[in-house]
PDB file of C-alpha atoms in Angstrom:
ATOM      1  CA  UNK A   1     231.128 156.705  81.623  1.00  0.00           C
ATOM      2  CA  UNK A   2     227.870 156.178  79.459  1.00  0.00           C
ATOM      3  CA  UNK A   3     224.382 156.923  80.025  1.00  0.00           C
ATOM      4  CA  UNK A   4     222.821 154.350  82.568  1.00  0.00           C
ATOM      5  CA  UNK A   5     220.505 151.865  80.568  1.00  0.00           C
ATOM      6  CA  UNK A   6     217.139 151.066  82.355  1.00  0.00           C
ATOM      7  CA  UNK A   7     215.658 147.870  80.929  1.00  0.00           C
ATOM      8  CA  UNK A   8     211.958 147.887  80.065  1.00  0.00           C
ATOM      9  CA  UNK A   9     209.955 145.360  81.570  1.00  0.00           C
ATOM     10  CA  UNK A  10     209.141 143.753  78.157  1.00  0.00           C
ATOM     11  CA  UNK A  11     212.164 144.016  75.494  1.00  0.00           C
ATOM     12  CA  UNK A  12     211.058 144.268  71.851  1.00  0.00           C
ATOM     13  CA  UNK A  13     213.057 144.520  68.655  1.00  0.00           C
ATOM     14  CA  UNK A  14     212.637 147.917  67.435  1.00  0.00           C
ATOM     15  CA  UNK A  15     216.004 148.461  66.570  1.00  0.00           C
ATOM     16  CA  UNK A  16     219.395 147.034  64.936  1.00  0.00           C
ATOM     17  CA  UNK A  17     221.769 146.369  67.853  1.00  0.00           C
ATOM     18  CA  UNK A  18     224.426 147.773  66.552  1.00  0.00           C
ATOM     19  CA  UNK A  19     228.047 146.287  65.703  1.00  0.00           C
ATOM     20  CA  UNK A  20     229.510 144.109  62.858  1.00  0.00           C
ATOM     21  CA  UNK A  21     226.661 141.694  62.794  1.00  0.00           C
ATOM     22  CA  UNK A  22     223.533 143.784  63.447  1.00  0.00           C
ATOM     23  CA  UNK A  23     222.374 143.372  60.195  1.00  0.00           C
ATOM     24  CA  UNK A  24     221.882 139.406  60.415  1.00  0.00           C
ATOM     25  CA  UNK A  25     221.061 139.524  64.247  1.00  0.00           C
ATOM     26  CA  UNK A  26     217.233 138.641  64.712  1.00  0.00           C
ATOM     27  CA  UNK A  27     215.527 137.424  68.063  1.00  0.00           C
ATOM     28  CA  UNK A  28     213.264 134.714  65.558  1.00  0.00           C
ATOM     29  CA  UNK A  29     214.253 131.142  63.984  1.00  0.00           C
ATOM     30  CA  UNK A  30     213.536 129.541  60.744  1.00  0.00           C
ATOM     31  CA  UNK A  31     214.166 130.263  57.330  1.00  0.00           C
ATOM     32  CA  UNK A  32     214.067 133.724  55.761  1.00  0.00           C
ATOM     33  CA  UNK A  33     214.099 132.617  52.208  1.00  0.00           C
ATOM     34  CA  UNK A  34     214.050 129.620  49.708  1.00  0.00           C
ATOM     35  CA  UNK A  35     217.390 128.277  48.808  1.00  0.00           C
ATOM     36  CA  UNK A  36     218.243 124.595  48.286  1.00  0.00           C
ATOM     37  CA  UNK A  37     221.521 123.228  49.050  1.00  0.00           C
ATOM     38  CA  UNK A  38     223.712 121.671  46.843  1.00  0.00           C
ATOM     39  CA  UNK A  39     224.997 117.772  47.027  1.00  0.00           C
ATOM     40  CA  UNK A  40     228.495 116.907  45.689  1.00  0.00           C
ATOM     41  CA  UNK A  41     229.468 113.341  44.932  1.00  0.00           C
ATOM     42  CA  UNK A  42     230.545 112.288  48.443  1.00  0.00           C
ATOM     43  CA  UNK A  43     229.286 110.572  51.520  1.00  0.00           C
ATOM     44  CA  UNK A  44     229.866 113.180  54.027  1.00  0.00           C
ATOM     45  CA  UNK A  45     228.597 117.091  52.819  1.00  0.00           C
ATOM     46  CA  UNK A  46     229.657 119.876  54.830  1.00  0.00           C
ATOM     47  CA  UNK A  47     227.936 123.132  54.709  1.00  0.00           C
ATOM     48  CA  UNK A  48     230.531 125.627  56.378  1.00  0.00           C
ATOM     49  CA  UNK A  49     232.735 128.483  56.986  1.00  0.00           C
ATOM     50  CA  UNK A  50     236.300 128.439  58.150  1.00  0.00           C
ATOM     51  CA  UNK A  51     235.310 130.101  61.463  1.00  0.00           C
ATOM     52  CA  UNK A  52     237.262 128.327  64.593  1.00  0.00           C
ATOM     53  CA  UNK A  53     233.922 126.012  64.589  1.00  0.00           C
ATOM     54  CA  UNK A  54     233.963 125.548  61.161  1.00  0.00           C
ATOM     55  CA  UNK A  55     237.593 124.636  61.017  1.00  0.00           C
ATOM     56  CA  UNK A  56     237.070 121.970  63.885  1.00  0.00           C
ATOM     57  CA  UNK A  57     235.420 119.513  61.159  1.00  0.00           C
ATOM     58  CA  UNK A  58     237.210 120.176  58.450  1.00  0.00           C
ATOM     59  CA  UNK A  59     240.537 119.304  60.388  1.00  0.00           C
ATOM     60  CA  UNK A  60     238.849 116.133  61.760  1.00  0.00           C
ATOM     61  CA  UNK A  61     237.509 114.781  58.635  1.00  0.00           C
ATOM     62  CA  UNK A  62     241.371 115.986  56.911  1.00  0.00           C
ATOM     63  CA  UNK A  63     242.580 113.720  60.196  1.00  0.00           C
ATOM     64  CA  UNK A  64     240.567 110.682  59.035  1.00  0.00           C
ATOM     65  CA  UNK A  65     241.587 110.810  55.231  1.00  0.00           C
ATOM     66  CA  UNK A  66     244.976 110.876  56.931  1.00  0.00           C
ATOM     67  CA  UNK A  67     244.372 107.784  58.595  1.00  0.00           C
ATOM     68  CA  UNK A  68     243.126 106.238  55.547  1.00  0.00           C
ATOM     69  CA  UNK A  69     239.382 106.194  56.507  1.00  0.00           C
ATOM     70  CA  UNK A  70     238.187 106.588  52.547  1.00  0.00           C
ATOM     71  CA  UNK A  71     234.452 106.875  53.925  1.00  0.00           C
ATOM     72  CA  UNK A  72     235.215 110.119  55.212  1.00  0.00           C
ATOM     73  CA  UNK A  73     235.897 111.874  51.777  1.00  0.00           C
ATOM     74  CA  UNK A  74     233.676 115.061  51.790  1.00  0.00           C
ATOM     75  CA  UNK A  75     232.482 118.097  49.644  1.00  0.00           C
ATOM     76  CA  UNK A  76     232.899 121.162  51.870  1.00  0.00           C
ATOM     77  CA  UNK A  77     230.300 123.921  50.766  1.00  0.00           C
ATOM     78  CA  UNK A  78     230.889 127.326  51.649  1.00  0.00           C
ATOM     79  CA  UNK A  79     228.077 128.804  53.728  1.00  0.00           C
ATOM     80  CA  UNK A  80     228.737 132.615  54.091  1.00  0.00           C
ATOM     81  CA  UNK A  81     227.383 134.565  57.218  1.00  0.00           C
ATOM     82  CA  UNK A  82     225.773 137.005  55.863  1.00  0.00           C
ATOM     83  CA  UNK A  83     222.083 135.576  55.469  1.00  0.00           C
ATOM     84  CA  UNK A  84     222.694 132.526  53.815  1.00  0.00           C
ATOM     85  CA  UNK A  85     222.397 130.487  57.061  1.00  0.00           C
ATOM     86  CA  UNK A  86     219.035 131.694  56.687  1.00  0.00           C
ATOM     87  CA  UNK A  87     218.096 129.471  53.547  1.00  0.00           C
ATOM     88  CA  UNK A  88     215.340 126.985  53.779  1.00  0.00           C
ATOM     89  CA  UNK A  89     218.254 124.146  52.717  1.00  0.00           C
ATOM     90  CA  UNK A  90     220.340 125.257  55.672  1.00  0.00           C
ATOM     91  CA  UNK A  91     217.854 125.479  58.385  1.00  0.00           C
ATOM     92  CA  UNK A  92     216.717 121.997  57.226  1.00  0.00           C
ATOM     93  CA  UNK A  93     219.998 120.779  58.343  1.00  0.00           C
ATOM     94  CA  UNK A  94     221.088 122.683  61.412  1.00  0.00           C
ATOM     95  CA  UNK A  95     217.397 124.418  62.656  1.00  0.00           C
ATOM     96  CA  UNK A  96     219.799 126.940  64.834  1.00  0.00           C
ATOM     97  CA  UNK A  97     221.292 128.315  61.484  1.00  0.00           C
ATOM     98  CA  UNK A  98     225.032 127.860  62.523  1.00  0.00           C
ATOM     99  CA  UNK A  99     227.656 126.707  60.853  1.00  0.00           C
ATOM    100  CA  UNK A 100     229.266 123.825  60.461  1.00  0.00           C
ATOM    101  CA  UNK A 101     226.204 121.355  59.050  1.00  0.00           C
ATOM    102  CA  UNK A 102     226.779 117.743  58.276  1.00  0.00           C
ATOM    103  CA  UNK A 103     224.409 115.598  56.058  1.00  0.00           C
ATOM    104  CA  UNK A 104     225.797 111.680  56.052  1.00  0.00           C
ATOM    105  CA  UNK A 105     224.402 110.343  52.999  1.00  0.00           C
ATOM    106  CA  UNK A 106     226.192 106.841  53.119  1.00  0.00           C
ATOM    107  CA  UNK A 107     223.473 105.240  54.168  1.00  0.00           C
ATOM    108  CA  UNK A 108     220.042 104.498  53.242  1.00  0.00           C
ATOM    109  CA  UNK A 109     218.617 107.553  55.179  1.00  0.00           C
ATOM    110  CA  UNK A 110     220.422 110.679  55.494  1.00  0.00           C
ATOM    111  CA  UNK A 111     221.429 111.796  58.362  1.00  0.00           C
ATOM    112  CA  UNK A 112     221.854 115.228  59.488  1.00  0.00           C
ATOM    113  CA  UNK A 113     224.364 116.385  62.703  1.00  0.00           C
ATOM    114  CA  UNK A 114     224.573 120.050  63.646  1.00  0.00           C
ATOM    115  CA  UNK A 115     226.595 121.468  66.215  1.00  0.00           C
ATOM    116  CA  UNK A 116     230.636 121.122  65.987  1.00  0.00           C
ATOM    117  CA  UNK A 117     230.810 118.874  69.181  1.00  0.00           C
ATOM    118  CA  UNK A 118     227.975 116.852  67.597  1.00  0.00           C
ATOM    119  CA  UNK A 119     229.919 116.586  64.576  1.00  0.00           C
ATOM    120  CA  UNK A 120     233.592 115.431  66.138  1.00  0.00           C
ATOM    121  CA  UNK A 121     231.559 112.788  67.990  1.00  0.00           C
ATOM    122  CA  UNK A 122     229.554 111.295  65.629  1.00  0.00           C
ATOM    123  CA  UNK A 123     232.702 111.128  63.332  1.00  0.00           C
ATOM    124  CA  UNK A 124     234.769 109.883  65.875  1.00  0.00           C
ATOM    125  CA  UNK A 125     232.051 107.181  66.443  1.00  0.00           C
ATOM    126  CA  UNK A 126     231.838 106.341  62.926  1.00  0.00           C
ATOM    127  CA  UNK A 127     235.387 105.901  61.827  1.00  0.00           C
ATOM    128  CA  UNK A 128     236.489 104.655  65.399  1.00  0.00           C
ATOM    129  CA  UNK A 129     239.302 107.474  65.731  1.00  0.00           C
ATOM    130  CA  UNK A 130     240.183 110.053  67.922  1.00  0.00           C
ATOM    131  CA  UNK A 131     238.084 109.157  70.610  1.00  0.00           C
ATOM    132  CA  UNK A 132     239.896 106.717  73.295  1.00  0.00           C
ATOM    133  CA  UNK A 133     238.167 103.555  74.067  1.00  0.00           C
ATOM    134  CA  UNK A 134     239.404 103.442  77.782  1.00  0.00           C
ATOM    135  CA  UNK A 135     236.970 104.761  80.409  1.00  0.00           C
ATOM    136  CA  UNK A 136     239.045 107.433  81.709  1.00  0.00           C
ATOM    137  CA  UNK A 137     240.885 108.699  78.897  1.00  0.00           C
ATOM    138  CA  UNK A 138     237.237 108.561  77.076  1.00  0.00           C
ATOM    139  CA  UNK A 139     235.905 110.833  80.321  1.00  0.00           C
ATOM    140  CA  UNK A 140     239.150 113.282  79.950  1.00  0.00           C
ATOM    141  CA  UNK A 141     238.067 113.528  76.617  1.00  0.00           C
ATOM    142  CA  UNK A 142     235.153 114.244  77.033  1.00  0.00           C
ATOM    143  CA  UNK A 143     235.346 116.621  79.924  1.00  0.00           C
ATOM    144  CA  UNK A 144     237.592 118.973  77.698  1.00  0.00           C
ATOM    145  CA  UNK A 145     235.372 119.190  74.754  1.00  0.00           C
ATOM    146  CA  UNK A 146     232.406 120.065  76.631  1.00  0.00           C
ATOM    147  CA  UNK A 147     234.687 122.550  78.388  1.00  0.00           C
ATOM    148  CA  UNK A 148     235.706 124.118  75.075  1.00  0.00           C
ATOM    149  CA  UNK A 149     231.636 124.185  74.331  1.00  0.00           C
ATOM    150  CA  UNK A 150     231.150 125.741  77.538  1.00  0.00           C
ATOM    151  CA  UNK A 151     234.340 128.315  77.300  1.00  0.00           C
ATOM    152  CA  UNK A 152     234.553 129.339  74.067  1.00  0.00           C
ATOM    153  CA  UNK A 153     230.881 131.671  73.791  1.00  0.00           C
ATOM    154  CA  UNK A 154     232.972 133.835  76.758  1.00  0.00           C
ATOM    155  CA  UNK A 155     235.765 134.040  74.291  1.00  0.00           C
ATOM    156  CA  UNK A 156     233.790 134.937  71.401  1.00  0.00           C
ATOM    157  CA  UNK A 157     230.399 136.028  71.929  1.00  0.00           C
ATOM    158  CA  UNK A 158     231.863 137.892  75.383  1.00  0.00           C
ATOM    159  CA  UNK A 159     235.551 139.183  75.039  1.00  0.00           C
ATOM    160  CA  UNK A 160     235.894 138.858  71.116  1.00  0.00           C
ATOM    161  CA  UNK A 161     232.471 140.831  70.282  1.00  0.00           C
ATOM    162  CA  UNK A 162     233.070 143.637  73.122  1.00  0.00           C
ATOM    163  CA  UNK A 163     236.685 144.322  71.960  1.00  0.00           C
ATOM    164  CA  UNK A 164     236.375 143.653  68.576  1.00  0.00           C
ATOM    165  CA  UNK A 165     232.949 143.717  67.083  1.00  0.00           C
ATOM    166  CA  UNK A 166     230.730 145.829  69.612  1.00  0.00           C
ATOM    167  CA  UNK A 167     229.924 149.667  67.986  1.00  0.00           C
ATOM    168  CA  UNK A 168     231.029 151.458  71.354  1.00  0.00           C
ATOM    169  CA  UNK A 169     234.015 149.999  73.512  1.00  0.00           C
ATOM    170  CA  UNK A 170     232.781 149.389  77.208  1.00  0.00           C
ATOM    171  CA  UNK A 171     235.167 148.948  79.546  1.00  0.00           C
ATOM    172  CA  UNK A 172     233.357 147.178  82.373  1.00  0.00           C
ATOM    173  CA  UNK A 173     232.593 144.371  79.479  1.00  0.00           C
ATOM    174  CA  UNK A 174     236.349 144.147  78.286  1.00  0.00           C
ATOM    175  CA  UNK A 175     237.278 143.884  81.380  1.00  0.00           C
ATOM    176  CA  UNK A 176     235.096 141.341  82.501  1.00  0.00           C
ATOM    177  CA  UNK A 177     235.513 139.063  79.587  1.00  0.00           C
ATOM    178  CA  UNK A 178     239.276 139.742  79.676  1.00  0.00           C
ATOM    179  CA  UNK A 179     239.459 138.429  82.741  1.00  0.00           C
ATOM    180  CA  UNK A 180     237.711 135.420  82.101  1.00  0.00           C
ATOM    181  CA  UNK A 181     239.531 134.629  79.065  1.00  0.00           C
ATOM    182  CA  UNK A 182     242.965 134.733  80.717  1.00  0.00           C
ATOM    183  CA  UNK A 183     241.500 132.240  83.271  1.00  0.00           C
ATOM    184  CA  UNK A 184     240.518 129.860  80.531  1.00  0.00           C
ATOM    185  CA  UNK A 185     243.976 130.126  79.446  1.00  0.00           C
ATOM    186  CA  UNK A 186     245.218 129.285  82.312  1.00  0.00           C
ATOM    187  CA  UNK A 187     243.061 126.359  82.684  1.00  0.00           C
ATOM    188  CA  UNK A 188     244.527 124.909  79.577  1.00  0.00           C
ATOM    189  CA  UNK A 189     248.206 126.024  80.453  1.00  0.00           C
ATOM    190  CA  UNK A 190     248.057 124.328  83.870  1.00  0.00           C
ATOM    191  CA  UNK A 191     246.584 121.201  82.449  1.00  0.00           C
ATOM    192  CA  UNK A 192     249.404 121.213  79.412  1.00  0.00           C
ATOM    193  CA  UNK A 193     252.036 121.575  81.878  1.00  0.00           C
ATOM    194  CA  UNK A 194     251.721 117.652  82.612  1.00  0.00           C
ATOM    195  CA  UNK A 195     250.116 116.186  79.534  1.00  0.00           C
ATOM    196  CA  UNK A 196     250.958 116.558  75.816  1.00  0.00           C
ATOM    197  CA  UNK A 197     247.594 116.839  74.491  1.00  0.00           C
ATOM    198  CA  UNK A 198     244.361 117.763  76.704  1.00  0.00           C
ATOM    199  CA  UNK A 199     243.086 114.246  77.234  1.00  0.00           C
ATOM    200  CA  UNK A 200     246.569 113.143  78.340  1.00  0.00           C
ATOM    201  CA  UNK A 201     249.051 111.539  75.744  1.00  0.00           C
ATOM    202  CA  UNK A 202     246.738 111.146  72.807  1.00  0.00           C
ATOM    203  CA  UNK A 203     245.781 113.999  70.194  1.00  0.00           C
ATOM    204  CA  UNK A 204     241.459 113.401  70.490  1.00  0.00           C
ATOM    205  CA  UNK A 205     238.547 115.438  69.385  1.00  0.00           C
ATOM    206  CA  UNK A 206     239.595 117.695  72.532  1.00  0.00           C
ATOM    207  CA  UNK A 207     242.032 118.919  71.246  1.00  0.00           C
ATOM    208  CA  UNK A 208     240.641 119.364  67.570  1.00  0.00           C
ATOM    209  CA  UNK A 209     237.600 121.158  69.263  1.00  0.00           C
ATOM    210  CA  UNK A 210     240.026 123.544  71.540  1.00  0.00           C
ATOM    211  CA  UNK A 211     243.034 124.529  69.018  1.00  0.00           C
ATOM    212  CA  UNK A 212     240.831 126.483  66.363  1.00  0.00           C
ATOM    213  CA  UNK A 213     239.932 128.775  69.766  1.00  0.00           C
ATOM    214  CA  UNK A 214     242.382 128.839  71.496  1.00  0.00           C
ATOM    215  CA  UNK A 215     245.574 128.133  69.425  1.00  0.00           C
ATOM    216  CA  UNK A 216     244.735 131.010  67.150  1.00  0.00           C
ATOM    217  CA  UNK A 217     244.008 133.171  70.318  1.00  0.00           C
ATOM    218  CA  UNK A 218     247.659 132.148  71.583  1.00  0.00           C
ATOM    219  CA  UNK A 219     249.095 133.436  68.293  1.00  0.00           C
ATOM    220  CA  UNK A 220     247.139 136.414  68.076  1.00  0.00           C
ATOM    221  CA  UNK A 221     245.028 135.486  64.966  1.00  0.00           C
ATOM    222  CA  UNK A 222     241.581 136.173  66.627  1.00  0.00           C
ATOM    223  CA  UNK A 223     240.157 139.760  67.187  1.00  0.00           C
ATOM    224  CA  UNK A 224     242.781 142.230  66.110  1.00  0.00           C
ATOM    225  CA  UNK A 225     245.842 143.049  68.850  1.00  0.00           C
ATOM    226  CA  UNK A 226     243.969 141.260  71.081  1.00  0.00           C
ATOM    227  CA  UNK A 227     246.897 138.492  71.625  1.00  0.00           C
ATOM    228  CA  UNK A 228     248.971 141.488  72.954  1.00  0.00           C
ATOM    229  CA  UNK A 229     245.782 142.633  75.107  1.00  0.00           C
ATOM    230  CA  UNK A 230     245.901 139.465  76.903  1.00  0.00           C
ATOM    231  CA  UNK A 231     249.473 138.612  76.912  1.00  0.00           C
ATOM    232  CA  UNK A 232     249.118 135.080  74.983  1.00  0.00           C
ATOM    233  CA  UNK A 233     253.018 134.912  75.141  1.00  0.00           C
ATOM    234  CA  UNK A 234     252.967 134.349  78.754  1.00  0.00           C
ATOM    235  CA  UNK A 235     250.597 131.082  78.853  1.00  0.00           C
ATOM    236  CA  UNK A 236     254.346 128.694  77.530  1.00  0.00           C
ATOM    237  CA  UNK A 237     252.272 125.393  77.586  1.00  0.00           C
ATOM    238  CA  UNK A 238     249.465 126.592  75.569  1.00  0.00           C
ATOM    239  CA  UNK A 239     252.125 127.884  73.037  1.00  0.00           C
ATOM    240  CA  UNK A 240     253.817 124.777  72.715  1.00  0.00           C
ATOM    241  CA  UNK A 241     250.838 122.346  72.382  1.00  0.00           C
ATOM    242  CA  UNK A 242     249.579 125.294  69.913  1.00  0.00           C
ATOM    243  CA  UNK A 243     252.640 124.735  67.631  1.00  0.00           C
ATOM    244  CA  UNK A 244     252.568 121.058  67.657  1.00  0.00           C
ATOM    245  CA  UNK A 245     249.175 121.019  66.299  1.00  0.00           C
ATOM    246  CA  UNK A 246     249.789 123.445  63.643  1.00  0.00           C
ATOM    247  CA  UNK A 247     252.534 121.337  62.274  1.00  0.00           C
ATOM    248  CA  UNK A 248     249.972 118.363  61.615  1.00  0.00           C
ATOM    249  CA  UNK A 249     249.790 117.961  57.497  1.00  0.00           C
ATOM    250  CA  UNK A 250     246.103 117.461  58.142  1.00  0.00           C
ATOM    251  CA  UNK A 251     245.806 120.549  60.357  1.00  0.00           C
ATOM    252  CA  UNK A 252     247.240 122.582  57.568  1.00  0.00           C
ATOM    253  CA  UNK A 253     244.716 121.497  55.077  1.00  0.00           C
ATOM    254  CA  UNK A 254     241.722 121.600  57.390  1.00  0.00           C
ATOM    255  CA  UNK A 255     242.330 125.459  58.417  1.00  0.00           C
ATOM    256  CA  UNK A 256     242.117 126.304  54.842  1.00  0.00           C
ATOM    257  CA  UNK A 257     238.971 124.600  53.430  1.00  0.00           C
ATOM    258  CA  UNK A 258     236.044 127.312  53.324  1.00  0.00           C
ATOM    259  CA  UNK A 259     238.258 129.891  54.039  1.00  0.00           C
ATOM    260  CA  UNK A 260     237.814 133.057  52.481  1.00  0.00           C
ATOM    261  CA  UNK A 261     240.002 135.672  54.011  1.00  0.00           C
ATOM    262  CA  UNK A 262     244.128 135.709  54.429  1.00  0.00           C
ATOM    263  CA  UNK A 263     246.823 135.084  52.011  1.00  0.00           C
ATOM    264  CA  UNK A 264     244.962 133.867  48.913  1.00  0.00           C
ATOM    265  CA  UNK A 265     247.102 130.657  48.698  1.00  0.00           C
ATOM    266  CA  UNK A 266     245.499 129.729  52.199  1.00  0.00           C
ATOM    267  CA  UNK A 267     241.888 130.094  51.038  1.00  0.00           C
ATOM    268  CA  UNK A 268     240.075 127.123  49.117  1.00  0.00           C
ATOM    269  CA  UNK A 269     236.461 127.667  49.173  1.00  0.00           C
ATOM    270  CA  UNK A 270     235.107 124.515  48.348  1.00  0.00           C
ATOM    271  CA  UNK A 271     236.782 121.365  49.022  1.00  0.00           C
ATOM    272  CA  UNK A 272     235.255 118.539  46.512  1.00  0.00           C
ATOM    273  CA  UNK A 273     238.898 116.305  45.975  1.00  0.00           C
ATOM    274  CA  UNK A 274     241.649 115.891  47.712  1.00  0.00           C
ATOM    275  CA  UNK A 275     243.325 117.435  44.405  1.00  0.00           C
ATOM    276  CA  UNK A 276     241.623 120.679  45.210  1.00  0.00           C
ATOM    277  CA  UNK A 277     244.407 121.878  47.958  1.00  0.00           C
ATOM    278  CA  UNK A 278     247.213 122.062  44.740  1.00  0.00           C
ATOM    279  CA  UNK A 279     245.004 123.330  42.354  1.00  0.00           C
ATOM    280  CA  UNK A 280     241.874 125.733  43.334  1.00  0.00           C
ATOM    281  CA  UNK A 281     243.092 128.008  45.972  1.00  0.00           C
ATOM    282  CA  UNK A 282     242.433 131.501  45.368  1.00  0.00           C
ATOM    283  CA  UNK A 283     245.617 132.196  44.606  1.00  0.00           C
ATOM    284  CA  UNK A 284     245.280 129.931  41.527  1.00  0.00           C
ATOM    285  CA  UNK A 285     241.895 130.524  40.544  1.00  0.00           C
ATOM    286  CA  UNK A 286     240.646 134.286  41.201  1.00  0.00           C
ATOM    287  CA  UNK A 287     241.322 137.243  43.350  1.00  0.00           C
ATOM    288  CA  UNK A 288     240.702 136.697  47.053  1.00  0.00           C
ATOM    289  CA  UNK A 289     237.265 137.755  48.040  1.00  0.00           C
ATOM    290  CA  UNK A 290     237.092 140.643  50.319  1.00  0.00           C
ATOM    291  CA  UNK A 291     234.715 140.068  53.554  1.00  0.00           C
TER     292      UNK A 291
END
């Protein structure tokens, strides 16, 4: 049992919070240093990292290209979560200093888009893909898209933080968020029992948003031994859906972009051309970076 903490009347930032990301956590926004962002030759400029939120967008872009949308060609620049997200150029694209962030330079005036669900919706509407047009299925798609945006903080910032990253293990916190994550998995499992995809028969931006988080969790790829801890194998419908999406060629490519961990052959730190998947993964150009 830890000592009881009595919150002060007014909280002040007088020490690091502890844990893996303590050195970059701060209670204020805005840039910490001047740094311009690079700009490539394609209409779409993505600044990201292959976290679940980043993978959503690279999968979406690769899916659009697979459908033949040439206007979806993109440059993907690596933004490490080590202070680079506080550079002045990145803060101009996303004042919230979170990846992913997108600049669309296809028109006369560049358009910035931040927050992963916003980017998915923007791209879906721009290219007319992965967002159904009939009102019922469209509503279902948006419901599951925003379910993910509301649910994932309990998985990442809640369960993942206290299970894997917090400086001390707190039984109450881990139990509280494990219970919620298992409830979320059950929500998905029940939906997928009678539906091929989250919105029904169609693969949509809802699946593209949910899969990087809950598909990775279902395969034990998030937070160390959390898959065993949460008995993810019990959610059979989630497992079926996860496997089906993982087999898509565009998904295989999308999850490689801006990735700096795992097998060297799975790491494509930057993507500027479709041929990069064959010639510029880390096994072909360098030793994998340690993070």
